[in-house]
């Protein structure tokens, strides 16, 4: 009998290009997984529209009064929705809030993020602008385990991107995203299927 595909839940706040890259990798059988649920803290987020266009369950969470985290009750609701969808792996893709106990305790060692720099350099917002301001010649992206800090969890995989003299924040971010779209699905495949 074929083994069931591991179910992943994706959390995002923005356009959802990493979600789209993961969905494409699944369609092309480069990633053996099923996206069981997409959740967003932003009802207008492109990630929700992209998921619904692919007939993937996608829901907005109740509005939070905080900017950098969710109220514990809202995060607990997110964890419950993911558990009801039988999600085994929580994949953050452009999710702009810190993750706290409600999710970390229900998904121990199962929450993963991608960040647009070579961590530990340039954690936090607009990592590509930070790289330009620091005159870095190389930056990139990092897939890492999520803990309660900001981009502080253990590093799983990285890809380098060279900074060009002509780069603007937008051009550098665009090239980092191209690297993310390859690194994230490939790293997830390795994590979800260590036996292969
Ligand atoms: C990505 O650059 C990711 O590294 C960061 O947020 C951005 C999300 O982009 N965490 P998208 O919504 O996947 O297009």
Coordinates of C-alpha atoms and ligand atoms in Angstrom, one line a residue:
X1 CA 0.0 0.0 0.0
X2 CA 1.2 3.5 -0.8
X3 CA 2.2 5.6 2.3
X4 CA -0.2 8.6 2.8
X5 CA 1.5 12.0 2.0
X6 CA 2.5 14.1 5.0
X7 CA 0.1 16.9 5.5
X8 CA 1.5 20.5 5.8
X9 CA -0.2 23.7 6.9
X10 CA 1.1 27.0 5.6
X11 CA 0.9 30.3 7.4
X12 CA 1.4 33.5 5.4
X13 CA 0.7 37.2 5.5
X14 CA 1.6 38.3 2.1
X15 CA 1.6 37.6 -1.6
X16 CA 2.2 33.9 -1.2
X17 CA 5.0 33.3 -3.8
X18 CA 6.7 30.7 -1.6
X19 CA 3.3 29.0 -1.1
X20 CA 2.9 29.0 -4.9
X21 CA 6.5 27.5 -5.3
X22 CA 5.6 24.8 -2.7
X23 CA 2.3 24.0 -4.5
X24 CA 4.2 23.8 -7.8
X25 CA 6.8 21.5 -6.4
X26 CA 4.0 19.2 -5.2
X27 CA 2.2 19.3 -8.6
X28 CA 5.6 18.4 -10.3
X29 CA 6.2 15.6 -7.7
X30 CA 9.5 17.2 -6.5
X31 CA 7.8 17.5 -3.1
X32 CA 5.8 14.6 -1.7
X33 CA 3.3 16.3 0.6
X34 CA -0.3 17.6 0.7
X35 CA -1.2 21.2 1.7
X36 CA -4.1 20.6 4.0
X37 CA -4.7 24.1 5.1
X38 CA -3.5 27.7 4.5
X39 CA -4.0 30.3 7.3
X40 CA -3.4 34.0 7.2
X41 CA -3.5 36.8 9.7
X42 CA -4.5 39.1 6.8
X43 CA -7.8 38.5 5.1
X44 CA -6.6 40.4 2.0
X45 CA -3.4 38.4 1.6
X46 CA -2.6 37.1 -1.8
X47 CA -1.7 33.7 -0.3
X48 CA -5.4 33.1 0.5
X49 CA -6.4 33.9 -3.1
X50 CA -3.7 31.8 -4.5
X51 CA -4.6 28.8 -2.3
X52 CA -8.4 29.1 -3.1
X53 CA -7.5 29.3 -6.8
X54 CA -5.9 25.8 -6.4
X55 CA -8.9 24.5 -4.4
X56 CA -6.8 24.4 -1.2
X57 CA -8.6 25.2 2.1
X58 CA -7.7 28.7 3.1
X59 CA -8.9 30.8 6.0
X60 CA -8.2 34.2 7.5
X61 CA -7.7 34.3 11.3
X62 CA -9.6 36.7 13.5
X63 CA -8.1 40.2 13.5
X64 CA -5.4 40.7 16.1
X65 CA -4.9 43.8 18.1
X66 CA -1.1 43.3 18.2
X67 CA 1.2 43.8 15.2
X68 CA 4.1 41.4 15.9
X69 CA 2.3 38.4 17.4
X70 CA -1.2 37.0 17.8
X71 CA -3.2 36.9 21.0
X72 CA -2.7 33.5 22.7
X73 CA -6.4 32.7 22.0
X74 CA -6.1 33.4 18.3
X75 CA -2.8 31.4 18.0
X76 CA -4.5 28.5 19.9
X77 CA -7.4 28.7 17.4
X78 CA -4.9 28.5 14.5
X79 CA -3.2 25.5 16.2
X80 CA -6.7 23.8 16.6
X81 CA -7.5 24.4 12.9
X82 CA -4.2 22.9 11.9
X83 CA -4.7 19.9 14.1
X84 CA -8.3 19.4 12.8
X85 CA -6.8 19.4 9.3
X86 CA -4.4 16.7 10.5
X87 CA -1.4 18.9 9.7
X88 CA 1.9 17.4 10.8
X89 CA 4.3 20.2 9.6
X90 CA 3.7 23.9 10.0
X91 CA 5.4 25.9 7.2
X92 CA 5.7 29.6 7.6
X93 CA 5.8 31.4 4.2
X94 CA 6.0 35.2 4.6
X95 CA 4.2 35.0 8.0
X96 CA 4.9 38.4 9.6
X97 CA 4.3 37.6 13.3
X98 CA 6.3 35.8 16.0
X99 CA 5.2 32.3 16.8
X100 CA 4.5 31.6 20.5
X101 CA 3.6 28.7 22.9
X102 CA 0.2 27.7 21.5
X103 CA 1.7 26.7 18.2
X104 CA 5.2 25.7 19.4
X105 CA 3.8 23.4 22.1
X106 CA 1.3 21.6 19.7
X107 CA 3.9 21.3 17.0
X108 CA 7.2 20.7 18.7
X109 CA 10.1 20.6 16.3
X110 CA 7.6 20.8 13.4
X111 CA 7.5 24.6 12.6
X112 CA 9.7 25.8 9.8
X113 CA 10.4 29.2 8.3
X114 CA 12.2 30.8 5.4
X115 CA 14.0 34.1 5.9
X116 CA 15.5 36.3 3.2
X117 CA 19.1 36.5 4.4
X118 CA 22.0 34.2 5.5
X119 CA 21.1 34.0 9.2
X120 CA 22.4 34.9 11.7
X121 CA 23.0 38.0 9.6
X122 CA 20.1 40.4 9.1
X123 CA 17.3 39.0 11.1
X124 CA 14.0 40.9 11.2
X125 CA 12.3 43.1 8.6
X126 CA 13.5 43.9 5.1
X127 CA 16.6 41.7 5.4
X128 CA 17.5 42.6 1.8
X129 CA 17.6 46.4 2.6
X130 CA 19.7 45.6 5.7
X131 CA 22.2 43.7 3.4
X132 CA 22.5 46.6 1.0
X133 CA 23.0 49.1 3.9
X134 CA 25.7 46.9 5.4
X135 CA 27.4 46.7 1.9
X136 CA 27.3 42.9 2.0
X137 CA 28.6 41.3 -1.2
X138 CA 26.8 38.1 -0.6
X139 CA 23.4 37.5 1.0
X140 CA 20.7 34.8 0.4
X141 CA 18.0 32.9 2.2
X142 CA 17.8 30.5 5.2
X143 CA 15.3 27.7 6.1
X144 CA 15.3 27.3 9.8
X145 CA 13.4 25.8 12.7
X146 CA 11.1 28.2 14.5
X147 CA 11.5 29.1 18.1
X148 CA 9.8 31.9 20.1
X149 CA 12.5 34.4 19.0
X150 CA 12.8 36.5 15.8
X151 CA 14.6 34.4 13.2
X152 CA 16.7 32.7 15.9
X153 CA 15.9 29.0 15.4
X154 CA 18.5 26.4 14.3
X155 CA 19.5 26.7 10.7
X156 CA 18.5 23.8 8.3
X157 CA 19.6 25.0 4.9
X158 CA 20.9 28.1 3.1
X159 CA 21.3 29.4 -0.4
X160 CA 23.7 32.3 -1.4
X161 CA 22.7 35.2 -3.6
X162 CA 25.4 37.6 -4.8
X163 CA 24.7 41.3 -4.3
X164 CA 25.3 43.4 -7.5
X165 CA 26.5 47.0 -7.5
X166 CA 23.4 47.9 -9.4
X167 CA 21.0 46.3 -6.9
X168 CA 18.1 48.2 -5.5
X169 CA 16.1 46.7 -2.5
X170 CA 13.5 45.5 -5.0
X171 CA 15.9 43.8 -7.4
X172 CA 17.9 42.1 -4.6
X173 CA 14.7 40.9 -2.9
X174 CA 13.4 39.6 -6.3
X175 CA 16.6 37.5 -6.8
X176 CA 16.5 36.2 -3.2
X177 CA 12.9 35.1 -3.8
X178 CA 14.0 33.1 -6.8
X179 CA 16.5 31.3 -4.6
X180 CA 13.8 30.8 -1.9
X181 CA 11.4 29.2 -4.4
X182 CA 14.0 26.5 -5.1
X183 CA 15.5 26.1 -1.6
X184 CA 12.2 25.9 0.4
X185 CA 10.5 23.0 -1.5
X186 CA 13.8 21.0 -1.8
X187 CA 14.5 21.4 1.9
X188 CA 11.0 20.4 2.9
X189 CA 11.3 17.2 0.8
X190 CA 14.5 16.3 2.7
X191 CA 12.9 17.0 6.1
X192 CA 9.6 15.2 5.4
X193 CA 11.3 12.2 3.8
X194 CA 14.6 11.7 5.5
X195 CA 14.5 8.1 4.5
X196 CA 14.9 8.9 0.7
Ligands
LIG1 C1 9.9 36.0 1.7 O1 10.9 36.8 1.2 C2 10.3 35.3 2.9 O2 11.6 35.1 3.0 C3 9.9 36.3 4.0 O3 8.7 36.9 3.5 C4 8.7 36.9 2.1 C5 7.4 36.3 1.7 O4 7.1 36.3 0.4 N1 9.7 35.6 5.3 P1 5.9 35.5 -0.3 O5 4.6 35.9 0.5 O6 6.2 34.1 -0.1 O7 5.8 36.0 -1.7

